[in-house]
Coordinates of C-alpha atoms in Angstrom, one line a residue:
X1 CA -19.4 -68.0 -200.5
X2 CA -18.6 -71.1 -202.6
X3 CA -14.9 -70.2 -202.5
X4 CA -14.8 -70.5 -198.7
X5 CA -17.4 -73.2 -197.8
X6 CA -18.7 -76.5 -199.0
X7 CA -22.4 -77.0 -198.5
X8 CA -23.3 -80.5 -197.1
X9 CA -26.6 -82.0 -196.2
X10 CA -29.8 -80.1 -195.4
X11 CA -30.4 -80.2 -191.6
X12 CA -33.5 -78.0 -191.4
X13 CA -36.1 -76.1 -193.3
X14 CA -38.8 -73.5 -192.6
X15 CA -40.9 -70.8 -194.1
X16 CA -37.9 -68.5 -194.2
X17 CA -35.3 -70.8 -195.9
X18 CA -33.1 -73.8 -195.6
X19 CA -30.3 -74.7 -193.2
X20 CA -27.3 -76.8 -194.1
X21 CA -24.2 -78.2 -192.5
X22 CA -21.2 -76.5 -194.0
X23 CA -17.4 -77.1 -194.1
X24 CA -14.9 -74.2 -194.2
X25 CA -12.4 -75.2 -196.9
X26 CA -9.3 -73.6 -195.3
X27 CA -9.5 -75.7 -192.1
X28 CA -12.3 -78.2 -192.3
X29 CA -14.3 -76.5 -189.5
X30 CA -18.0 -77.2 -189.4
X31 CA -20.6 -74.4 -189.4
X32 CA -24.4 -74.0 -189.8
X33 CA -25.2 -72.2 -193.0
X34 CA -28.7 -70.7 -193.5
X35 CA -30.1 -69.6 -196.8
X36 CA -32.9 -67.0 -196.5
X37 CA -34.4 -63.9 -197.9
X38 CA -34.9 -60.4 -196.4
X39 CA -37.0 -57.5 -197.6
X40 CA -36.1 -55.3 -194.6
X41 CA -32.8 -53.5 -193.9
X42 CA -31.5 -51.8 -190.8
X43 CA -28.6 -49.6 -189.7
X44 CA -25.9 -51.0 -187.5
X45 CA -22.9 -49.1 -186.0
X46 CA -19.8 -49.9 -188.0
X47 CA -21.6 -50.6 -191.3
X48 CA -21.7 -47.7 -193.8
X49 CA -24.9 -49.0 -195.4
X50 CA -28.1 -50.7 -194.1
X51 CA -27.9 -54.5 -193.9
X52 CA -30.6 -57.2 -193.8
X53 CA -32.5 -57.1 -190.5
X54 CA -31.5 -60.6 -189.4
X55 CA -27.9 -59.9 -190.0
X56 CA -28.3 -56.6 -188.1
X57 CA -29.8 -58.3 -185.1
X58 CA -27.2 -61.1 -185.0
X59 CA -24.4 -58.6 -185.4
X60 CA -25.6 -56.7 -182.3
X61 CA -26.3 -59.7 -180.1
X62 CA -22.8 -61.2 -180.7
X63 CA -21.1 -58.2 -179.1
X64 CA -20.4 -59.4 -176.5
X65 CA -21.2 -63.0 -177.3
X66 CA -23.6 -65.1 -175.2
X67 CA -23.6 -68.9 -174.9
X68 CA -27.4 -68.7 -175.0
X69 CA -27.6 -67.0 -178.4
X70 CA -26.6 -68.5 -181.7
X71 CA -23.4 -66.8 -183.0
X72 CA -23.0 -65.3 -186.5
X73 CA -19.6 -66.0 -188.0
X74 CA -20.1 -64.0 -191.3
X75 CA -22.7 -63.5 -194.0
X76 CA -22.9 -63.2 -197.8
X77 CA -25.2 -61.4 -200.1
X78 CA -26.1 -63.8 -202.9
X79 CA -28.8 -62.1 -205.0
X80 CA -30.8 -58.8 -205.1
X81 CA -34.3 -58.9 -206.7
X82 CA -36.4 -55.8 -207.3
X83 CA -40.0 -55.9 -206.1
X84 CA -43.0 -53.7 -206.8
X85 CA -43.3 -50.3 -205.1
X86 CA -39.5 -49.9 -205.0
X87 CA -38.9 -52.7 -202.5
X88 CA -36.0 -55.1 -202.8
X89 CA -35.6 -58.7 -201.8
X90 CA -32.1 -59.9 -200.8
X91 CA -31.1 -63.6 -200.8
X92 CA -28.4 -64.0 -198.1
X93 CA -26.4 -66.8 -196.6
X94 CA -25.7 -66.8 -192.8
X95 CA -22.7 -68.7 -191.5
X96 CA -23.2 -69.6 -187.9
X97 CA -21.5 -71.6 -185.2
X98 CA -22.0 -75.4 -185.4
X99 CA -23.6 -76.9 -182.3
X100 CA -23.2 -80.6 -182.9
X101 CA -26.1 -83.0 -182.0
X102 CA -29.1 -80.9 -180.9
X103 CA -32.9 -80.6 -181.5
X104 CA -35.6 -78.0 -181.4
X105 CA -37.3 -77.6 -178.0
X106 CA -40.5 -78.8 -179.8
X107 CA -38.7 -82.1 -180.7
X108 CA -37.1 -82.3 -177.2
X109 CA -40.5 -82.1 -175.5
X110 CA -42.0 -84.7 -177.7
X111 CA -39.3 -87.1 -176.8
X112 CA -39.2 -86.3 -173.1
X113 CA -42.9 -86.3 -172.1
X114 CA -42.2 -86.7 -168.3
X115 CA -39.6 -84.0 -167.5
X116 CA -37.9 -83.9 -164.1
X117 CA -38.5 -80.6 -162.3
X118 CA -34.7 -79.8 -162.4
X119 CA -34.7 -80.2 -166.2
X120 CA -37.8 -78.1 -166.7
X121 CA -36.3 -75.4 -164.4
X122 CA -33.0 -75.4 -166.2
X123 CA -34.7 -75.0 -169.6
X124 CA -37.0 -72.2 -168.4
X125 CA -34.1 -70.4 -166.6
X126 CA -31.9 -70.5 -169.7
X127 CA -34.7 -69.4 -172.1
X128 CA -35.6 -66.4 -169.9
X129 CA -31.9 -65.5 -169.6
X130 CA -31.5 -65.7 -173.4
X131 CA -34.4 -63.3 -173.8
X132 CA -32.9 -61.0 -171.2
X133 CA -29.6 -61.1 -173.1
X134 CA -31.4 -59.8 -176.2
X135 CA -33.2 -57.0 -174.3
X136 CA -29.9 -55.9 -172.7
X137 CA -28.5 -55.4 -176.2
X138 CA -31.6 -53.3 -177.1
X139 CA -33.0 -56.1 -179.3
X140 CA -36.5 -57.7 -179.1
X141 CA -36.3 -61.2 -180.6
X142 CA -40.0 -61.0 -181.3
X143 CA -40.3 -64.7 -182.3
X144 CA -39.5 -66.8 -179.3
X145 CA -41.2 -70.2 -179.6
X146 CA -40.3 -73.9 -179.4
X147 CA -39.0 -74.2 -182.9
X148 CA -36.6 -71.2 -182.5
X149 CA -34.9 -72.8 -179.4
X150 CA -32.3 -75.5 -179.9
X151 CA -31.6 -77.9 -177.0
X152 CA -28.2 -79.6 -176.6
X153 CA -28.6 -82.6 -174.3
X154 CA -25.2 -83.0 -172.6
X155 CA -24.7 -80.7 -170.9
X156 CA -28.2 -79.4 -171.0
X157 CA -28.1 -76.0 -172.8
X158 CA -30.3 -74.0 -175.1
X159 CA -29.6 -71.7 -178.0
X160 CA -32.0 -69.0 -179.2
X161 CA -32.0 -68.9 -183.0
X162 CA -33.7 -67.1 -185.9
X163 CA -33.5 -63.4 -185.5
X164 CA -35.4 -62.6 -188.7
X165 CA -38.3 -61.0 -186.9
X166 CA -36.1 -59.0 -184.5
X167 CA -36.6 -55.3 -183.7
X168 CA -34.5 -52.5 -182.3
X169 CA -35.7 -51.3 -178.9
X170 CA -35.8 -47.6 -179.4
X171 CA -38.1 -44.5 -179.0
X172 CA -36.3 -42.3 -181.5
X173 CA -38.2 -42.4 -184.9
X174 CA -35.1 -40.9 -186.6
X175 CA -32.8 -43.7 -185.7
X176 CA -34.6 -46.7 -187.2
X177 CA -37.5 -47.2 -189.6
X178 CA -40.9 -47.9 -188.0
X179 CA -41.0 -51.6 -189.0
X180 CA -37.7 -52.2 -187.3
X181 CA -38.2 -50.6 -183.9
X182 CA -40.3 -51.2 -180.8
X183 CA -40.7 -49.3 -177.6
X184 CA -39.0 -50.6 -174.4
X185 CA -42.3 -51.3 -172.7
X186 CA -43.8 -53.1 -175.6
X187 CA -40.6 -55.1 -176.0
X188 CA -40.8 -56.4 -172.4
X189 CA -44.5 -57.2 -172.7
X190 CA -44.1 -59.0 -176.0
X191 CA -41.1 -61.0 -174.7
X192 CA -42.9 -62.0 -171.5
X193 CA -46.0 -63.1 -173.4
X194 CA -43.8 -65.4 -175.6
X195 CA -41.9 -66.7 -172.7
X196 CA -45.2 -67.7 -171.0
X197 CA -46.2 -69.6 -174.1
X198 CA -42.9 -71.6 -173.9
X199 CA -43.5 -72.2 -170.2
X200 CA -46.9 -73.6 -170.9
X201 CA -45.5 -76.1 -173.4
X202 CA -42.9 -77.2 -170.8
X203 CA -45.5 -77.4 -168.1
X204 CA -47.4 -80.0 -170.2
X205 CA -44.4 -82.3 -169.7
X206 CA -43.7 -81.5 -166.1
X207 CA -46.4 -81.4 -163.4
X208 CA -43.8 -80.3 -160.8
X209 CA -43.7 -76.6 -161.8
X210 CA -45.1 -74.7 -158.9
X211 CA -48.6 -73.3 -159.4
X212 CA -47.4 -70.0 -157.8
X213 CA -44.8 -69.5 -160.5
X214 CA -47.2 -70.1 -163.3
X215 CA -49.8 -67.9 -161.6
X216 CA -47.2 -65.1 -161.5
X217 CA -46.4 -65.5 -165.2
X218 CA -50.1 -65.5 -166.0
X219 CA -50.5 -62.2 -164.1
X220 CA -47.6 -60.7 -166.0
X221 CA -49.2 -61.2 -169.4
X222 CA -52.6 -59.8 -168.3
X223 CA -51.2 -56.5 -167.0
X224 CA -52.3 -53.4 -168.9
X225 CA -49.8 -51.4 -171.0
X226 CA -49.7 -48.7 -168.3
X227 CA -49.3 -51.1 -165.4
X228 CA -46.0 -50.5 -163.6
X229 CA -45.7 -53.9 -161.9
X230 CA -43.7 -55.5 -164.7
X231 CA -40.7 -53.5 -165.7
X232 CA -38.0 -56.1 -166.6
X233 CA -37.5 -59.8 -167.3
X234 CA -35.3 -59.9 -164.2
X235 CA -38.5 -60.0 -162.1
X236 CA -39.1 -63.4 -163.6
X237 CA -35.6 -64.6 -162.7
X238 CA -36.1 -63.3 -159.2
X239 CA -39.0 -65.7 -158.6
X240 CA -38.1 -68.2 -155.8
X241 CA -38.6 -71.3 -157.9
X242 CA -36.0 -70.2 -160.5
X243 CA -33.6 -68.9 -157.9
X244 CA -33.5 -72.4 -156.3
X245 CA -31.5 -73.6 -159.4

């Protein structure tokens, strides 16, 4: 990787690794470069061997690309370490699109403690659509929260990031290992629950979100596993408040 990119300043850190601004040597173009580790591999069409789960998820969601999902440019395997019980830990570098000035949704909400209704609606609409984009690609992000959503101020746009906890949406036990797959019904329920958590955080900064909309979301997360009333995330997007965008 060092032959292609120069690592610059650290622009973020978390329990899964560090994030840097990087410069591609051949043309000076900026990228986000994330250093992380992975103990779980997964199969992806087009790859002869299993690849780290985060790479697998990002490879799938970039085809076709979505403006709401962070785009993977390429990745590098840096180190392989053997662990007990035959497991392996891989250190990898992910090269992703550079977004320019942005902040996590958590930081955005701390700065904007009195959101206008139109801003809150735009954020919620884009976040729900980002989750839907994942589900349509048979991916459950599985870790949607305010630190995994980046907000670009002008124009207002979000990017869903960090696919390290992602899972394939699949029933076939032969296609993917158990720790990398989730059933379609559980994927929707998990996603809606996490979306509701995000909406509750946004609601704290915007008193104009209709009670009827939040009541609908609250009903969604309390439905039993066998309840047929919630089938898709599209049902959230069909709510009148979001359709008034």
